[in-house]
């Protein structure tokens, strides 16, 4: 397999619908991320070994930027034509995807953290493979959630028994 490079994302169309999030790539194809996203406080450690996609939208949720984290399957030219970005992490790397949103490795998992006071919009994290699909929205801490530490690292309650292929129109990018 050839080496994969970091690719900068472009602005793409987003539609927040009941039951999930629809992303329209620059080439016109649409992908449905099954949800609704589980709210988690400011950071999430994804289940190990999942494909991780981070979507940061504008405040209205009508457009945004999407970045694949550690995707080694999709060719650079496909990402560029779809508008999806990619960041490759190794070891203990940490990358800023968007002002206020960073990703890092945590063993075989990916940690996504957001300083939501710096983000003028919403932050969604999708973690999936052929067996399950997880959807999260990073939300600000409240007095109640700040005392419940389990909300930041739990990932079982956002799991769907359906496979991503059952919910996607196209999963090639």
GROMACS .gro file of C-alpha atoms in nm:
model
  173
    1UNK     CA    1   0.000   0.000   0.000
    2UNK     CA    2   0.129   0.343  -0.086
    3UNK     CA    3   0.182   0.604   0.185
    4UNK     CA    4  -0.115   0.821   0.272
    5UNK     CA    5  -0.087   1.193   0.328
    6UNK     CA    6  -0.270   1.450   0.531
    7UNK     CA    7  -0.537   1.618   0.319
    8UNK     CA    8  -0.701   1.951   0.403
    9UNK     CA    9  -1.082   1.942   0.412
   10UNK     CA   10  -1.312   2.166   0.209
   11UNK     CA   11  -1.649   2.301   0.312
   12UNK     CA   12  -1.924   2.048   0.240
   13UNK     CA   13  -2.302   2.050   0.280
   14UNK     CA   14  -2.453   1.900   0.596
   15UNK     CA   15  -2.814   1.818   0.679
   16UNK     CA   16  -2.907   1.730   1.037
   17UNK     CA   17  -3.213   1.505   1.008
   18UNK     CA   18  -3.412   1.295   1.249
   19UNK     CA   19  -3.215   0.975   1.299
   20UNK     CA   20  -2.878   1.098   1.182
   21UNK     CA   21  -2.660   1.330   0.981
   22UNK     CA   22  -2.646   1.355   0.601
   23UNK     CA   23  -2.320   1.476   0.448
   24UNK     CA   24  -2.308   1.578   0.082
   25UNK     CA   25  -1.963   1.552  -0.074
   26UNK     CA   26  -1.836   1.804  -0.329
   27UNK     CA   27  -1.890   1.546  -0.603
   28UNK     CA   28  -2.265   1.534  -0.521
   29UNK     CA   29  -2.275   1.196  -0.344
   30UNK     CA   30  -2.442   1.178  -0.004
   31UNK     CA   31  -2.361   0.969   0.302
   32UNK     CA   32  -2.594   0.909   0.595
   33UNK     CA   33  -2.439   0.874   0.940
   34UNK     CA   34  -2.684   0.681   1.156
   35UNK     CA   35  -2.769   0.843   1.487
   36UNK     CA   36  -2.899   1.040   1.656
   37UNK     CA   37  -2.560   1.130   1.798
   38UNK     CA   38  -2.511   1.063   2.169
   39UNK     CA   39  -2.417   1.383   2.356
   40UNK     CA   40  -2.083   1.357   2.539
   41UNK     CA   41  -1.906   1.625   2.735
   42UNK     CA   42  -1.619   1.796   2.548
   43UNK     CA   43  -1.415   1.482   2.465
   44UNK     CA   44  -1.460   1.123   2.356
   45UNK     CA   45  -1.231   0.823   2.343
   46UNK     CA   46  -1.359   0.613   2.055
   47UNK     CA   47  -1.384   0.235   2.066
   48UNK     CA   48  -1.051   0.078   1.959
   49UNK     CA   49  -0.991  -0.003   1.596
   50UNK     CA   50  -1.281   0.199   1.451
   51UNK     CA   51  -1.275   0.429   1.150
   52UNK     CA   52  -1.311   0.777   1.300
   53UNK     CA   53  -1.465   1.071   1.115
   54UNK     CA   54  -1.489   1.416   1.275
   55UNK     CA   55  -1.743   1.669   1.145
   56UNK     CA   56  -1.739   2.033   1.256
   57UNK     CA   57  -2.043   2.227   1.135
   58UNK     CA   58  -2.143   2.590   1.129
   59UNK     CA   59  -2.386   2.701   1.403
   60UNK     CA   60  -2.687   2.624   1.181
   61UNK     CA   61  -2.560   2.277   1.088
   62UNK     CA   62  -2.593   2.336   0.712
   63UNK     CA   63  -2.226   2.317   0.616
   64UNK     CA   64  -1.906   2.199   0.772
   65UNK     CA   65  -1.572   2.028   0.735
   66UNK     CA   66  -1.514   1.656   0.777
   67UNK     CA   67  -1.184   1.487   0.851
   68UNK     CA   68  -1.103   1.117   0.855
   69UNK     CA   69  -0.857   1.024   1.130
   70UNK     CA   70  -0.593   0.760   1.047
   71UNK     CA   71  -0.775   0.646   0.731
   72UNK     CA   72  -0.522   0.447   0.532
   73UNK     CA   73  -0.765   0.305   0.276
   74UNK     CA   74  -0.893   0.608   0.084
   75UNK     CA   75  -0.669   0.750  -0.189
   76UNK     CA   76  -0.569   1.117  -0.164
   77UNK     CA   77  -0.736   1.206  -0.496
   78UNK     CA   78  -1.071   1.064  -0.380
   79UNK     CA   79  -1.057   1.272  -0.063
   80UNK     CA   80  -0.973   1.583  -0.263
   81UNK     CA   81  -1.269   1.537  -0.500
   82UNK     CA   82  -1.511   1.471  -0.214
   83UNK     CA   83  -1.391   1.756   0.009
   84UNK     CA   84  -1.312   1.525   0.301
   85UNK     CA   85  -0.984   1.582   0.482
   86UNK     CA   86  -0.754   1.330   0.644
   87UNK     CA   87  -0.502   1.340   0.924
   88UNK     CA   88  -0.262   1.055   0.998
   89UNK     CA   89  -0.150   1.019   1.360
   90UNK     CA   90   0.128   0.800   1.489
   91UNK     CA   91   0.258   0.730   1.836
   92UNK     CA   92   0.151   1.005   2.070
   93UNK     CA   93   0.074   1.263   1.799
   94UNK     CA   94  -0.188   1.529   1.851
   95UNK     CA   95  -0.332   1.736   1.568
   96UNK     CA   96  -0.561   2.037   1.563
   97UNK     CA   97  -0.834   1.965   1.307
   98UNK     CA   98  -1.012   2.294   1.346
   99UNK     CA   99  -0.966   2.580   1.594
  100UNK     CA  100  -1.078   2.431   1.926
  101UNK     CA  101  -1.094   2.069   1.801
  102UNK     CA  102  -0.800   1.830   1.835
  103UNK     CA  103  -0.742   1.458   1.792
  104UNK     CA  104  -0.480   1.229   1.945
  105UNK     CA  105  -0.407   0.860   1.976
  106UNK     CA  106  -0.493   0.676   2.296
  107UNK     CA  107  -0.362   0.319   2.257
  108UNK     CA  108  -0.577   0.172   1.975
  109UNK     CA  109  -0.840   0.441   2.018
  110UNK     CA  110  -0.870   0.799   1.900
  111UNK     CA  111  -0.943   1.079   2.145
  112UNK     CA  112  -1.131   1.380   2.011
  113UNK     CA  113  -1.139   1.688   2.231
  114UNK     CA  114  -1.317   2.017   2.180
  115UNK     CA  115  -1.288   2.351   2.352
  116UNK     CA  116  -1.641   2.449   2.257
  117UNK     CA  117  -1.584   2.811   2.360
  118UNK     CA  118  -1.357   2.832   2.051
  119UNK     CA  119  -1.584   2.642   1.811
  120UNK     CA  120  -1.850   2.844   1.635
  121UNK     CA  121  -2.068   2.545   1.553
  122UNK     CA  122  -2.118   2.182   1.643
  123UNK     CA  123  -1.874   1.890   1.667
  124UNK     CA  124  -1.977   1.537   1.570
  125UNK     CA  125  -1.765   1.221   1.594
  126UNK     CA  126  -1.849   0.902   1.406
  127UNK     CA  127  -1.667   0.577   1.489
  128UNK     CA  128  -1.751   0.271   1.283
  129UNK     CA  129  -1.647  -0.053   1.125
  130UNK     CA  130  -1.830  -0.334   0.947
  131UNK     CA  131  -1.980  -0.453   1.278
  132UNK     CA  132  -2.108  -0.138   1.447
  133UNK     CA  133  -2.156   0.233   1.419
  134UNK     CA  134  -2.127   0.498   1.694
  135UNK     CA  135  -2.229   0.863   1.670
  136UNK     CA  136  -2.147   1.133   1.924
  137UNK     CA  137  -2.189   1.508   1.957
  138UNK     CA  138  -1.942   1.691   2.179
  139UNK     CA  139  -2.135   1.929   2.402
  140UNK     CA  140  -2.035   2.181   2.670
  141UNK     CA  141  -2.005   2.069   3.029
  142UNK     CA  142  -2.299   2.146   3.252
  143UNK     CA  143  -2.303   2.129   3.630
  144UNK     CA  144  -2.466   1.784   3.609
  145UNK     CA  145  -2.237   1.640   3.340
  146UNK     CA  146  -1.922   1.785   3.496
  147UNK     CA  147  -1.975   1.561   3.797
  148UNK     CA  148  -2.043   1.250   3.588
  149UNK     CA  149  -1.702   1.144   3.454
  150UNK     CA  150  -1.845   0.836   3.282
  151UNK     CA  151  -1.993   1.046   2.999
  152UNK     CA  152  -1.657   1.120   2.840
  153UNK     CA  153  -1.521   0.768   2.796
  154UNK     CA  154  -1.830   0.552   2.760
  155UNK     CA  155  -1.895   0.430   2.411
  156UNK     CA  156  -2.137   0.141   2.445
  157UNK     CA  157  -2.463   0.336   2.462
  158UNK     CA  158  -2.407   0.498   2.120
  159UNK     CA  159  -2.369   0.162   1.948
  160UNK     CA  160  -2.603   0.047   1.677
  161UNK     CA  161  -2.643  -0.319   1.590
  162UNK     CA  162  -2.685  -0.224   1.225
  163UNK     CA  163  -2.382  -0.213   0.999
  164UNK     CA  164  -2.277   0.114   0.834
  165UNK     CA  165  -2.348  -0.035   0.491
  166UNK     CA  166  -2.718  -0.063   0.582
  167UNK     CA  167  -2.732   0.314   0.629
  168UNK     CA  168  -2.498   0.446   0.363
  169UNK     CA  169  -2.572   0.532   0.007
  170UNK     CA  170  -2.201   0.524  -0.066
  171UNK     CA  171  -1.916   0.416   0.162
  172UNK     CA  172  -1.627   0.444  -0.085
  173UNK     CA  173  -1.487   0.775   0.035
   0.00000   0.00000   0.00000
